[in-house]
Each structure stands twice: as structure tokens, then as C-alpha cells.
Coordinates of C-alpha atoms and ligand atoms in Angstrom, one line a residue:
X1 CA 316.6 158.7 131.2
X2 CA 320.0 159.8 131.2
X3 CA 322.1 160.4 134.7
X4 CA 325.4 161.7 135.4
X5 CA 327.1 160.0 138.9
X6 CA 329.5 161.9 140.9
X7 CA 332.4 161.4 140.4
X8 CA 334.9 160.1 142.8
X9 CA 337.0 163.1 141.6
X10 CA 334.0 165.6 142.0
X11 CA 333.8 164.0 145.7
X12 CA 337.0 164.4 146.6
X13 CA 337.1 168.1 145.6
X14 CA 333.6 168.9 146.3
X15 CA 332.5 170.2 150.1
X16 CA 332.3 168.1 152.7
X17 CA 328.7 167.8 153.2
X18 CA 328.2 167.4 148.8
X19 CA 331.2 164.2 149.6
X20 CA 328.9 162.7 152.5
X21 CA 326.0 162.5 150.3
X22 CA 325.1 158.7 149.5
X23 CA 325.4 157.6 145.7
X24 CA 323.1 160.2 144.3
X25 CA 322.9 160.7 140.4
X26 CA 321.6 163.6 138.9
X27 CA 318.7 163.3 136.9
X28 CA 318.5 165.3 133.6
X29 CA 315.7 163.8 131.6
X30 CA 312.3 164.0 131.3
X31 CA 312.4 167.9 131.8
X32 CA 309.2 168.7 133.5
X33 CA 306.5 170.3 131.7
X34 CA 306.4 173.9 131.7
X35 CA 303.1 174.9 133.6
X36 CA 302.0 178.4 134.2
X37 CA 301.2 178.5 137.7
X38 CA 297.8 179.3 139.4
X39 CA 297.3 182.9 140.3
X40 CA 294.2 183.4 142.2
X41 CA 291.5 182.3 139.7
X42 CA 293.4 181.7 136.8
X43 CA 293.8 178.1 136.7
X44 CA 297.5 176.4 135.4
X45 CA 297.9 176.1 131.5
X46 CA 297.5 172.2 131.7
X47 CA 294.4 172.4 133.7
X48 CA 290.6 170.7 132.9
X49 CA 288.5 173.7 133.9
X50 CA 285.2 172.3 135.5
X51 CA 283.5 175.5 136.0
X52 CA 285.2 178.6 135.3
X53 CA 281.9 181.2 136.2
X54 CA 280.1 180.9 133.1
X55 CA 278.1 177.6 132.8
X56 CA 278.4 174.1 134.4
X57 CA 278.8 172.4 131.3
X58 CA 281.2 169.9 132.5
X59 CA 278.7 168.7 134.7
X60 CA 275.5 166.8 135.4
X61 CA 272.4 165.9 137.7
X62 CA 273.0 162.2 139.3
X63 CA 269.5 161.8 139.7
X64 CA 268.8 161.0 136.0
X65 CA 272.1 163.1 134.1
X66 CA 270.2 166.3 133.2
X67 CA 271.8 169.4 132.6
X68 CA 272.6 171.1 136.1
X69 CA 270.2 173.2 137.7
X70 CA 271.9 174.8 140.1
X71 CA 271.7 179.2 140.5
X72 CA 274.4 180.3 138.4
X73 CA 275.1 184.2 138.9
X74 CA 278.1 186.6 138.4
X75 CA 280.8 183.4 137.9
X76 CA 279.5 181.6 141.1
X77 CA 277.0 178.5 141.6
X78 CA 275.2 178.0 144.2
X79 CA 273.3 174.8 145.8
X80 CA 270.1 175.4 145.3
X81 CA 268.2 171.9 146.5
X82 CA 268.1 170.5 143.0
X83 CA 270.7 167.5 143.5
X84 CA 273.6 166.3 144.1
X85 CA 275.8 167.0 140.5
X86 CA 278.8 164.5 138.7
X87 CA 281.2 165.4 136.5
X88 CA 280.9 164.3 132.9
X89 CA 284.4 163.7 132.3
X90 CA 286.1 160.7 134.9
X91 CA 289.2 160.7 136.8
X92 CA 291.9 158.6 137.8
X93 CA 294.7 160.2 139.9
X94 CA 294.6 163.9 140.1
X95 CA 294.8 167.7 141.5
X96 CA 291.9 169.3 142.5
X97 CA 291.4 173.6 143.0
X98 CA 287.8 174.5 144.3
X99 CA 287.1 177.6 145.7
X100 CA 283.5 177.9 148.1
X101 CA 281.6 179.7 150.6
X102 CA 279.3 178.7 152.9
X103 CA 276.2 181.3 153.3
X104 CA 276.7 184.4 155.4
X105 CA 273.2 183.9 156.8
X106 CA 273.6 181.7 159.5
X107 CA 271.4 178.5 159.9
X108 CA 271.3 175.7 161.5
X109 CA 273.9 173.9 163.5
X110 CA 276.7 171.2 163.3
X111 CA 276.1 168.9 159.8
X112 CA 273.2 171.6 158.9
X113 CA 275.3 174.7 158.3
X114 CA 277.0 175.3 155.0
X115 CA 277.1 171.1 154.0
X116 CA 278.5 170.4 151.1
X117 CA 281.3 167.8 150.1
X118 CA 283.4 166.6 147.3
X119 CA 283.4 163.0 146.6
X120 CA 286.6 161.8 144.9
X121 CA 286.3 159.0 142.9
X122 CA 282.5 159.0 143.6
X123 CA 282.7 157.3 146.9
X124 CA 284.9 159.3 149.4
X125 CA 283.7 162.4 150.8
X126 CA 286.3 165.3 151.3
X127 CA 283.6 167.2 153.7
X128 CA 282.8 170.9 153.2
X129 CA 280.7 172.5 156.5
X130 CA 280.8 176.0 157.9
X131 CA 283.1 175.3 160.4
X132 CA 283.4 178.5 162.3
X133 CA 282.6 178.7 165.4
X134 CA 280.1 175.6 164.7
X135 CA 281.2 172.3 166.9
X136 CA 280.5 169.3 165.5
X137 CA 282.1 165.8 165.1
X138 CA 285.6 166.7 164.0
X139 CA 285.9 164.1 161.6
X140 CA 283.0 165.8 159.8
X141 CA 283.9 168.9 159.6
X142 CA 285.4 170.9 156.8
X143 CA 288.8 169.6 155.6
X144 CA 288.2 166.0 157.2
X145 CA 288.0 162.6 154.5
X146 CA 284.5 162.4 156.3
X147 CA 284.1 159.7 159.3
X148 CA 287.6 158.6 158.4
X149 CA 290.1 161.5 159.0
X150 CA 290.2 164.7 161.5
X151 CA 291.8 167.6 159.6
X152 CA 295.2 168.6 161.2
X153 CA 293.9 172.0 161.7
X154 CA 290.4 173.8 161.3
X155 CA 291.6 176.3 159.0
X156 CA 288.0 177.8 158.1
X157 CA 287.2 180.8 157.4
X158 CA 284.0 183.3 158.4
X159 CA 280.8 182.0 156.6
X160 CA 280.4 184.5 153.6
X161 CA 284.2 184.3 152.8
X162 CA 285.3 182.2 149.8
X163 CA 287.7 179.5 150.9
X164 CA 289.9 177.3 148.9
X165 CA 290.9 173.7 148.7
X166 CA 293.5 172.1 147.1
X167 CA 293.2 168.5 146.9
X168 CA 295.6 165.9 145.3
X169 CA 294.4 162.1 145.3
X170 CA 295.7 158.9 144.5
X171 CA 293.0 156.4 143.5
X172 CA 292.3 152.8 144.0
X173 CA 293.8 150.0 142.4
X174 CA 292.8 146.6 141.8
X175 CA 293.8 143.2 140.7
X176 CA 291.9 141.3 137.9
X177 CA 290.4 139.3 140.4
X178 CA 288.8 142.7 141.8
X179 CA 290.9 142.7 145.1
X180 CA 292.4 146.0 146.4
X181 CA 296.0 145.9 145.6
X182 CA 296.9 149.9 146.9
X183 CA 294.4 152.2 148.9
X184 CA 293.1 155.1 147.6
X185 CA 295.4 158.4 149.3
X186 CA 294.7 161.8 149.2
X187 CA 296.3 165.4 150.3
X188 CA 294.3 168.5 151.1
X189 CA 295.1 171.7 151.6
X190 CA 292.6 174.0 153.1
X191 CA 293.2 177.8 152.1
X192 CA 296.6 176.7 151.6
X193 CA 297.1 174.8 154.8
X194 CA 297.9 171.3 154.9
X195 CA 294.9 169.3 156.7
X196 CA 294.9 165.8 155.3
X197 CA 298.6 164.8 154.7
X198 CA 298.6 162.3 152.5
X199 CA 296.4 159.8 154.3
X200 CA 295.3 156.4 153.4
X201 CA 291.4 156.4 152.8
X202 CA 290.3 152.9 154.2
X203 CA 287.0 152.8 152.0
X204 CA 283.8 154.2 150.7
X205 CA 282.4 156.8 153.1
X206 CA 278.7 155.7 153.2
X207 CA 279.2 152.0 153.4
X208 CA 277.7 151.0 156.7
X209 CA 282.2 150.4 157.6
X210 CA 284.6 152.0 155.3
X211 CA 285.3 149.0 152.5
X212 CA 286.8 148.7 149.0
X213 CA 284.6 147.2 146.9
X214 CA 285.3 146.7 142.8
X215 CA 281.8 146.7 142.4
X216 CA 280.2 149.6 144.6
X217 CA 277.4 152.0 144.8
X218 CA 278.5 155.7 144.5
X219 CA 276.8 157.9 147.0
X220 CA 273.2 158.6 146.2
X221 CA 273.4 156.3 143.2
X222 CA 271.0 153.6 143.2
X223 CA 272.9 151.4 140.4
X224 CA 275.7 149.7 141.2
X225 CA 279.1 150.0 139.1
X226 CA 283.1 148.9 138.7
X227 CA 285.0 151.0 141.0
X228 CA 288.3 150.5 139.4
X229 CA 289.8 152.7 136.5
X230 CA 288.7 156.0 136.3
X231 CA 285.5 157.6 138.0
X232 CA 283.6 161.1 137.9
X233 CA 283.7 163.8 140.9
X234 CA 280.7 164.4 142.8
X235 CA 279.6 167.8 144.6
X236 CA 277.1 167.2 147.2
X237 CA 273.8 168.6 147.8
X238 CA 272.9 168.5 151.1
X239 CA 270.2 170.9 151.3
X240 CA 272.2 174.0 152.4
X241 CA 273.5 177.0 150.7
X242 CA 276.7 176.9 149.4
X243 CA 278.7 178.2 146.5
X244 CA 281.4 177.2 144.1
X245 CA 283.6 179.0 141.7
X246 CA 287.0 178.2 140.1
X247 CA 287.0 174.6 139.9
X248 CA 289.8 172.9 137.6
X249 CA 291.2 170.0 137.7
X250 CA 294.8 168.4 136.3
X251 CA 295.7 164.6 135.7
X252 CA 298.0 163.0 137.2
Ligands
MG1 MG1 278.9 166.8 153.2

């Protein structure tokens, strides 16, 4: 890494507010990759694309890791009561785009309309619900880290209407001995408002109290496995209709 200090010379004939900085050096190495940013669908140059409309290759059932089932029509796919699906490929710390809509044909109420989710790491459930104008507990509602965290905001949309989030999440990290040395953390941004600000996760969303385990069922797995290192992404089925498009993915 190579850093150039100010100078006292540079502080004395620099502005007053540049002299009452602290000690700061100037960093000038590693330049930071060039990424092409995301435009609407088109996800950034560095990305792992989970699903870009055509097939769900990427993915499998978690039931018995058979090829996907779900309806896939005109670049979306769509929950169709076949399972819940994991990603082949596992994940460490990243950033996650999804784009999804809940059904325009409205039924059922509170955890029964639009339920989906995304569990990071395999165990924590970033909740997706039709949350318009459909009260339920707010720390299950769309945006919340479910039964742990109430979004800042409800920033849902109409059913019918794609919406977006964009999630980056830190995972877990253990000792040798298997004890939790940091938390897992994670940011979400739903349609491009903050709701979860990087917040600590305080454990596996369906054990009976929110635990870190380094040997842990993921949800609706029946086989237990580590929990440390990397670990697929799950996207729920939960019985209702709702759709997915644009999903990628970059490593952090
Ligand atoms: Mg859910």
C-alpha cells in the first residue's frame, strides 16, 4: 500500500478546514476494480448471475437437489408449490440484487399473502410478504430479518409491481472450537430504501430462540451440517404466488 501524509507545509498553506483535519494519509493503492454499474436489469460486470430469465440453472430443489421446478415464463419464475429451492454455488460474505412481485390477485391475509423469503447463509430469513395495505407482525413483514428485525420503513409496493432488494451480508465466523467469534450482519435496501441498516443478526431464524450453532439445521433441511465457511442461498416456498427475476449476486 503506498500513502502520501500531509505535509506540515501542505497544512500550513492549505485551507483551514483541510489544516484541522486529524493525521489523514491519502491512500493510492489498491485502485478499486472497475465495475460497470447496475442499470435496471443488467447486472454489474463482476456479478454471479443466479437467474437472468432464461433457466434456473444455478439452482436446485432442497427436498432431494433436483432440477427446479418452478414456472419459468417470459424471464420470470414463479413459485409454483413445488419447494423451497438452494443455490448450487455457496456464499461467504456478499451483495445480493433480486427483483419480485407478489401476485396481483389478492389472497389471503397477514403471513398468507405474497410469502416468500430469502435465507442468507441458509439459516436467516430476509422476509418477502405483500405488505400493502396487509397488517401483520412487523417483524415479519417484507424487508424485516424475520422475528429479529422491523424494517425502518415499509417501502412496499402494490401487489403486481416488481420490487427490488438489495441486500449486502456479512456472515458468521467461528473459532476452531466452533464458538461464534463475530455475528452474522446484513444491510437491505428495499426498492432502494434502506430498511435493515446494517444490523447484527442474533441467530438462525427457525431455532425455537435465535442461536449460532456451528453445527445447524438449515430451514427445511432435515440433515444437519457445519455452518461455518461458505453456505448456499435459499428462496422460500411458502405456498403462495410469487415471482423472481434478475437475481445476481457479487462476492465480497
Ligand atoms: Mg417467508
Amino acid at each position: 500500500m503506498r500513502t502520501i501524509t500531509l505535509s506540515l507545509s501542505c497544512m500550513l498553506g492549505c485551507s483551514t478546514a483541510l489544516a484541522q483535519l486529524p493525521d489523514h494519509t491519502q491512500v493510492f493503492e489498491p485502485v478499486p476494480a472497475l465495475v460497470t454499474g447496475a442499470t435496471h436489469a443488467a447486472a454489474p460486470s463482476d456479478a454471479i448471475v443466479l437467474f437472468d430469465g432464461r433457466n434456473m440453472n444455478a439452482w436446485e430443489q432442497l427436498e432431494d437437489s433436483a432440477a427446479p421446478q418452478w414456472d419459468i415464463e417470459e424471464g420470470v419464475v414463479t413459485v409454483n408449490g413445488t419447494g423451497t429451492l438452494r443455490s448450487k454455488q455457496s456464499f461467504d460474505n456478499y451483495q445480493l440484487h433480486i427483483q419480485w412481485r407478489a401476485s396481483d390477485v389478492i389472497e389471503g391475509e397477514s403471513q398468507l399473502r405474497g410469502n416468500s423469503g430469502i435465507f442468507l447463509h441458509s439459516l436467516f430469513e430476509v422476509q418477502i410478504l405483500d405488505s400493502w395495505e396487509n397488517p401483520t407482525y412487523v417483524n415479519g413483514q417484507a424487508g424485516s430479518v424475520f422475528l429479529q428485525h422491523t424494517p425502518l420503513v415499509n417501502a412496499a409496493k402494490q401487489p403486481g409491481e416488481w420490487q427490488s432488494y438489495d441486500i449486502i451480508f456479512t456472515a458468521p465466523v467461528y473459532l476452531p472450537n466452533g464458538t461464534l467469534q463475530s455475528p452474522a450482519y446484513v444491510t437491505v435496501l428495499h426498492n432502494g430504501v434502506l430498511v435493515q441498516n446494517h444490523v447484527e443478526i442474533l441467530g438462525s431464524t427457525y431455532t425455537r430462540a435465535p442461536e449460532y450453532e456451528s453445527v445447524c439445521t438449515p430451514f427445511a433441511h432435515r440433515e444437519e451440517q457445519a455452518c461455518d465457511g461458505s453456505m448456499p442461498l435459499l428462496l422460500q416456498d411458502h405456498g403462495q404466488v410469487v415471482s423472481f427475476k434478475n437475481i445476481w449476486l457479487r462476492e465480497l
